[in-house]
Coordinates of C-alpha atoms in Angstrom, one line a residue:
X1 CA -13.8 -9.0 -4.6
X2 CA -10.9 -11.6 -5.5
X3 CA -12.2 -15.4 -5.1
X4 CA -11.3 -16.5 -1.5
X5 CA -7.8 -18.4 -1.8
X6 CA -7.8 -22.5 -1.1
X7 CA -6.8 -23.9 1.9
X8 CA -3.7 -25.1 -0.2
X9 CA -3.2 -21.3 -1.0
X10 CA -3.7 -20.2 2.5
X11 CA -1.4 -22.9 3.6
X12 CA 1.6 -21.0 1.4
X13 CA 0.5 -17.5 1.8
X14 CA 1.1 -18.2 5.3
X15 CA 4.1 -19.5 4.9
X16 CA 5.5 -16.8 2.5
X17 CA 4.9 -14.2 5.5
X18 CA 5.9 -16.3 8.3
X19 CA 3.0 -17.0 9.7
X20 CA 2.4 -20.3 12.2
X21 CA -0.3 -18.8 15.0
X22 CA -4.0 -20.0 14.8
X23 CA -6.4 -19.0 11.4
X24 CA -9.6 -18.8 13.4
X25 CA -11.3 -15.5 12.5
X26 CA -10.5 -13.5 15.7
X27 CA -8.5 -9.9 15.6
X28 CA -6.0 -11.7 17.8
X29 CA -5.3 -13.6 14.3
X30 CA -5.7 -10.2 12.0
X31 CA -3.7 -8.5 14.0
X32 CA -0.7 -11.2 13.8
X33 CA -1.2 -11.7 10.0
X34 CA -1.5 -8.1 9.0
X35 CA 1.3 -7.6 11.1
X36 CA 3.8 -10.6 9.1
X37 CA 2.6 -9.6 6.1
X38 CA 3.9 -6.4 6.4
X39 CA 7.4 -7.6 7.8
X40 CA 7.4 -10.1 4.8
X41 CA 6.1 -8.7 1.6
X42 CA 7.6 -5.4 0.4
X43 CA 5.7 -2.4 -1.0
X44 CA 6.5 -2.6 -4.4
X45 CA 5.7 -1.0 -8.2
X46 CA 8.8 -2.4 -9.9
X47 CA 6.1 -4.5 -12.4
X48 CA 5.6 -1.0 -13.8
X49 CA 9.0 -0.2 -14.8
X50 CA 9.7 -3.6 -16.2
X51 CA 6.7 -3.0 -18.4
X52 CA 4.5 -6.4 -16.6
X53 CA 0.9 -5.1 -16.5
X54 CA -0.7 -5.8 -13.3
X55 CA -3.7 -8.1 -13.1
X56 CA -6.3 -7.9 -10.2
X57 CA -7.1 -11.9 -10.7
X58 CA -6.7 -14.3 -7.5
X59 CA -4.4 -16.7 -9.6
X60 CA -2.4 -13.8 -10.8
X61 CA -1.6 -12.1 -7.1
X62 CA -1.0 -15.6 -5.9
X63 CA 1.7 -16.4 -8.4
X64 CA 3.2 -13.4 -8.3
X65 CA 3.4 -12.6 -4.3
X66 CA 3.6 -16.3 -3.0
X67 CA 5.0 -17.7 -5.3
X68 CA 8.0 -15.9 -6.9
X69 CA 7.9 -13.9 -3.7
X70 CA 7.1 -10.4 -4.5
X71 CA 5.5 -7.5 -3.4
X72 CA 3.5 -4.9 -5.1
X73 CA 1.3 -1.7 -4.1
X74 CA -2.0 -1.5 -2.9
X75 CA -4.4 -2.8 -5.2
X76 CA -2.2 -5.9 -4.9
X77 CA -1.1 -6.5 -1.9
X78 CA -4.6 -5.3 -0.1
X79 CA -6.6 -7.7 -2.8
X80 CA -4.3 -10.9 -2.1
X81 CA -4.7 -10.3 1.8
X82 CA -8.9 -9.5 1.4
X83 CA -9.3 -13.5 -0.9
X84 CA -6.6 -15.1 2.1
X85 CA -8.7 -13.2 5.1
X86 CA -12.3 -14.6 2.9
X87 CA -10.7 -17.9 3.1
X88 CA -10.3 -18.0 6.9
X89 CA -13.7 -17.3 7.4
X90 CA -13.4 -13.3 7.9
X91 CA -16.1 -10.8 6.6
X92 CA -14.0 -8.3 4.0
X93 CA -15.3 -5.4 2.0
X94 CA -13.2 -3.1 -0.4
X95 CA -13.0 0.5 0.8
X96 CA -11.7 3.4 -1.7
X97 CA -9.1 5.9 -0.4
X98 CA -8.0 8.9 -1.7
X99 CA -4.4 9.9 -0.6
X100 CA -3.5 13.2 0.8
X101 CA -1.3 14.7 -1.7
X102 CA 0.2 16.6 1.2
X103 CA 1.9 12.9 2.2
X104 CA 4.2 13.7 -0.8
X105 CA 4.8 17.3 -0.6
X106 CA 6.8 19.9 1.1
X107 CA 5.7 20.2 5.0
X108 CA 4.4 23.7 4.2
X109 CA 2.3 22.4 2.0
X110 CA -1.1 22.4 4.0
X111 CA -3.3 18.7 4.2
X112 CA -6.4 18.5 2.6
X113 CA -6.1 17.9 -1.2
X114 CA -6.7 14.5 -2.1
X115 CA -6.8 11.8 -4.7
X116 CA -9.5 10.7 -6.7
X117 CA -11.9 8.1 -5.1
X118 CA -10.7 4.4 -5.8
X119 CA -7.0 6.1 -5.4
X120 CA -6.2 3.7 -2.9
X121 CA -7.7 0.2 -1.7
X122 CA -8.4 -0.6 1.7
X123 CA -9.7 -3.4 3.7
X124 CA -13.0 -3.6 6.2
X125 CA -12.0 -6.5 8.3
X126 CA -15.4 -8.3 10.8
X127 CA -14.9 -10.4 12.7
X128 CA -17.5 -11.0 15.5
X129 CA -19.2 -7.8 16.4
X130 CA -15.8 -6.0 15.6
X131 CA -15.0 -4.0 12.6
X132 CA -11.6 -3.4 11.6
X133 CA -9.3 -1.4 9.4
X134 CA -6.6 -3.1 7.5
X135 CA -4.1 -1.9 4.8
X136 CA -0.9 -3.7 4.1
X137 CA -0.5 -1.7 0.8
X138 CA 0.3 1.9 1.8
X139 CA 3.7 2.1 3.1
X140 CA 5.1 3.4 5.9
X141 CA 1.5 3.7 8.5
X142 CA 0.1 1.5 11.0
X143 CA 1.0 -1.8 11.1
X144 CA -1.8 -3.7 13.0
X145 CA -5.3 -2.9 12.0
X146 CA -7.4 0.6 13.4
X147 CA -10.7 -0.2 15.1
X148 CA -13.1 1.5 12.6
X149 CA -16.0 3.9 13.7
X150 CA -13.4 4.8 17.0
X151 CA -12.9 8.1 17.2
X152 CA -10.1 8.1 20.0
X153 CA -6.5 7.9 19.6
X154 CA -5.2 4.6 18.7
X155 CA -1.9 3.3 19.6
X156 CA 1.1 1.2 18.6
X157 CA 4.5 0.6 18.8
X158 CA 5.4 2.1 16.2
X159 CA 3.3 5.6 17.0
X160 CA -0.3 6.5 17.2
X161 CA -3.3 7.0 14.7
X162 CA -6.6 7.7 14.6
X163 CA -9.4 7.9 12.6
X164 CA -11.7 11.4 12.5
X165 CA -14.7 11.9 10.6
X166 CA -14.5 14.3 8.1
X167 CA -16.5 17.4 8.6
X168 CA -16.5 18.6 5.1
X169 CA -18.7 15.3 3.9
X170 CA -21.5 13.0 5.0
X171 CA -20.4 10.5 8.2
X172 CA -19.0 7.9 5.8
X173 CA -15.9 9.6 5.1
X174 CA -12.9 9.3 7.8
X175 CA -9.6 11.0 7.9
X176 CA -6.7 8.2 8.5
X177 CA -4.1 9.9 10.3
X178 CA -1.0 9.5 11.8
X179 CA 1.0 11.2 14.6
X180 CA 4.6 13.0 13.7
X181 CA 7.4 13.1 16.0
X182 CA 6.2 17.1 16.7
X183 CA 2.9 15.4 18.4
X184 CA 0.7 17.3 15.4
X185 CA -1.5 15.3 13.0
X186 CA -0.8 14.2 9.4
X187 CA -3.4 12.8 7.2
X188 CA -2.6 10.0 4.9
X189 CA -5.8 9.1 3.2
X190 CA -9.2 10.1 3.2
X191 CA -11.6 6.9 3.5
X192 CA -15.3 6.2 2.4
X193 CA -16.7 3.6 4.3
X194 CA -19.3 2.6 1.3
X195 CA -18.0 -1.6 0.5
X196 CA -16.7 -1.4 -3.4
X197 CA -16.4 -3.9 -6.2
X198 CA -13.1 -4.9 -7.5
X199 CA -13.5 -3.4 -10.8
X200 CA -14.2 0.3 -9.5
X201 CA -10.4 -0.2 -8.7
X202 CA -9.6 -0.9 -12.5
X203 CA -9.7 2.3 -13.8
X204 CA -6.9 3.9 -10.9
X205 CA -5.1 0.7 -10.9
X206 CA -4.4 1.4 -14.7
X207 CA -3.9 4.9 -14.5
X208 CA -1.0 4.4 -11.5
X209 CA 0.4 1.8 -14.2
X210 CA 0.6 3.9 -17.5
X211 CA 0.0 8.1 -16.5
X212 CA 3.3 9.8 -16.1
X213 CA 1.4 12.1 -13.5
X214 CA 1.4 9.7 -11.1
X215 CA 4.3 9.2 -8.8
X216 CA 4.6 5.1 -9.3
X217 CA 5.4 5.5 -13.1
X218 CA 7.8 8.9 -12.3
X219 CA 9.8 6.6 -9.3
X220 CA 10.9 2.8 -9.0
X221 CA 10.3 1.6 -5.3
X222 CA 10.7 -1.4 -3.0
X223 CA 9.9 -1.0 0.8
X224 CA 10.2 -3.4 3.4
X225 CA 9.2 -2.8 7.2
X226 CA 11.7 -4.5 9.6
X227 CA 11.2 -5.0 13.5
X228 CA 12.4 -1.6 14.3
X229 CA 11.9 0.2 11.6
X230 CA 11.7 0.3 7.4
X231 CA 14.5 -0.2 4.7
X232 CA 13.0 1.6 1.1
X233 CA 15.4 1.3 -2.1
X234 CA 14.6 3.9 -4.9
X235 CA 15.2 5.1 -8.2
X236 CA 13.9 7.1 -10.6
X237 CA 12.3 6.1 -13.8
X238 CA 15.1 7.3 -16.2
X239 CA 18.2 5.4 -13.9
X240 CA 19.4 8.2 -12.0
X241 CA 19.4 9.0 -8.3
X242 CA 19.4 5.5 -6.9
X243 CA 18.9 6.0 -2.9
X244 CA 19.2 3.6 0.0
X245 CA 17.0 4.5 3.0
X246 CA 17.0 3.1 6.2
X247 CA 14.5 4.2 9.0
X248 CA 15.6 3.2 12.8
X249 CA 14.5 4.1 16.5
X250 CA 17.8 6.5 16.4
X251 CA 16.3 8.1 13.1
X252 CA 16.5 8.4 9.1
X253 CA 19.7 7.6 7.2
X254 CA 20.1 7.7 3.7
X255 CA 22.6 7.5 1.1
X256 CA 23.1 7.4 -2.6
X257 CA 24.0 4.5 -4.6
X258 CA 26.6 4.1 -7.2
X259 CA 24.5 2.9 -10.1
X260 CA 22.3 0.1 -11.4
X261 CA 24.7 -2.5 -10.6
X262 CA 24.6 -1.2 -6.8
X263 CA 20.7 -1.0 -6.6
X264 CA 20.1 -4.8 -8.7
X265 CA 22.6 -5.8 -6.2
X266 CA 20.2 -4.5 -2.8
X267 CA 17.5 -5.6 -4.4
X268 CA 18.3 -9.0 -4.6
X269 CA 20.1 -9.3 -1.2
X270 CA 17.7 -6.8 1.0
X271 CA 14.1 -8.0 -0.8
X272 CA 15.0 -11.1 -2.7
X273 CA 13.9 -9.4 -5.6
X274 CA 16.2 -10.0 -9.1
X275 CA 15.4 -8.7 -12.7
X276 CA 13.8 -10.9 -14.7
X277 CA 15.9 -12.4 -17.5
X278 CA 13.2 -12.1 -19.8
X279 CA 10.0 -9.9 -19.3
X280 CA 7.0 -12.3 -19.9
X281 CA 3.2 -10.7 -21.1
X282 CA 2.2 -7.9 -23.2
X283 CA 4.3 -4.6 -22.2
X284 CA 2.1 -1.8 -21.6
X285 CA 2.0 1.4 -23.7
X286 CA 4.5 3.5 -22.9
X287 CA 4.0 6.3 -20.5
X288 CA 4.9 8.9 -22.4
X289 CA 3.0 8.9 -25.2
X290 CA 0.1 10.8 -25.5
X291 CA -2.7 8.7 -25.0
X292 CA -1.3 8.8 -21.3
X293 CA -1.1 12.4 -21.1
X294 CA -4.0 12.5 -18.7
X295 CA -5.4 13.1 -15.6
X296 CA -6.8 10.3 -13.5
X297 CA -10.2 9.3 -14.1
X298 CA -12.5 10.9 -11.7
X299 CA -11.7 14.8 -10.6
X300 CA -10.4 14.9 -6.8
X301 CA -13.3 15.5 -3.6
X302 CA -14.1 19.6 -2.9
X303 CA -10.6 20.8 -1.9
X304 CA -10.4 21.4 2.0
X305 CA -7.9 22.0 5.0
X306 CA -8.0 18.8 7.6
X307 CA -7.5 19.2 11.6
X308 CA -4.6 20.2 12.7
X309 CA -4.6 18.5 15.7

């Protein structure tokens, strides 16, 4: 776990997500700051592509998401939210998740291959006598936090979740799912309730930096949530197919983009996000030689199909 930030620290994290309500440890507060971060910070990976390795270090997050007011992905964003939640007085733990590789496949694809553990990071959130889910690092899912160990369907403005144990494995493994518009179920990650250290992390943090099997190395990416919806720019690695995607109550439009020019200019106007002049640090290795030729560290859970509804 990061060090809890300062009071000076929680002063500006607050301010870079537009926060002004009350700090007291209460899950009327979570709910309001999980909820600005997420309007706020954007879902990021663009460090990778610029060649910046990513640090898991208090300082480091701080500077990098307050300060020159960035985003990032999950081992980020979810670490930087667990030191500010520490410093308000909340009980955190670190949670491992392992991502449905269904969430980016076809739809005939079935559910129920995941991830290796620590393939996503996730929050356990107390306050009181109530425990809490809370992820501001996945992307598009829920955007207040899911009452953990509740079985019934939770829901939100934005749609409905809920969290089902996992038959396949002992009762500390949960299926995190989400609703889709055709009222049938869609799992997103698989989570172990066991707390983790930060450094069990390491390991898929690298690999998401350097492998060119994983998706954030293949695809540069920079969402944003917005009030009534989500605005995502991407590109892939190599330059081409630059896309701007906007999500709305009426539904999905997307379009291409010209070329770099087009995409540097959205990125700074839509995210506040401009390419460095200079890129600062040692550049990782690049992904494509052959050190990086690899799997990611630990084989995937026993491969099974989840509910369907």
């Amino acid at each position: 776990m990061l060090e809890p930030l300062t009071p000076a620290q929680i002063r500006a994290y607050l301010e870079r997500i537009g926060y002004v309500g009350p700090t007291q440890p209460t899950p009327q507060t979570l709910r309001q700051i999980h909820l600005a971060h997420l309007l706020r910070v954007p879902f990021e990976n663009l460090d990778i592509h610029w060649g910046r390795p990513i640090r898991l270090e208090r300082d480091f997050l701080f500077q990098k998401i307050v300060r020159e007011r960035r985003g990032g992905f999950c081992f980020e964003l979810n670490s930087l939210l667990a030191a500010a939640l520490q410093g308000m007085g909340f009980s955190v733990h670190l949670l491992s998740g392992q991502v449905s590789r269904a969430v980016h496949a076809t739809r005939t694809e079935p559910d129920g291959c995941f991830g290796p553990e620590c393939d996503h990071l996730a929050l356990q959130v107390s306050c009181g006598d109530e425990t809490w889910l809370a992820d501001v690092g996945y992307g598009d899912a829920f955007r207040e936090p899911l009452r953990l160990g509740d079985p019934s369907i939770q829901a939100q403005a934005e749609g409905r979740y809920r969290l089902t144990p996992w038959p396949a494995a002992p009762a500390r493994y949960w299926l995190v799912q989400q609703e889709r518009p055709d009222r049938t179920w869609k799992t997103l990650f698989l989570l172990d309730r066991i707390p983790r250290q930060l450094q069990e992390f390491e390991p898929m943090c690298r690999f998401h930096q350097t492998s060119p099997a994983s998706r954030f190395t293949r695809l540069r990416l920079c969402s944003l949530a917005t009030p009534s919806g989500r605005i995502t720019l991407t590109a892939r690695a190599d330059g081409s197919l630059f896309k701007w995607i906007e999500t709305t109550p009426e539904g999905r439009r997307e379009r291409p983009l010209k070329d770099e020019k087009e995409y540097e200019h959205l990125l700074a106007c839509a995210f506040g996000i401009r390419l460095p002049p200079g890129i600062p640090g040692e550049k990782l290795q690049d992904p494509s030689q052959p050190a990086f030729q690899q799997r990611p560290p630990q084989s995937p859970p026993s491969r099974v199909r989840t509910p369907a509804n």
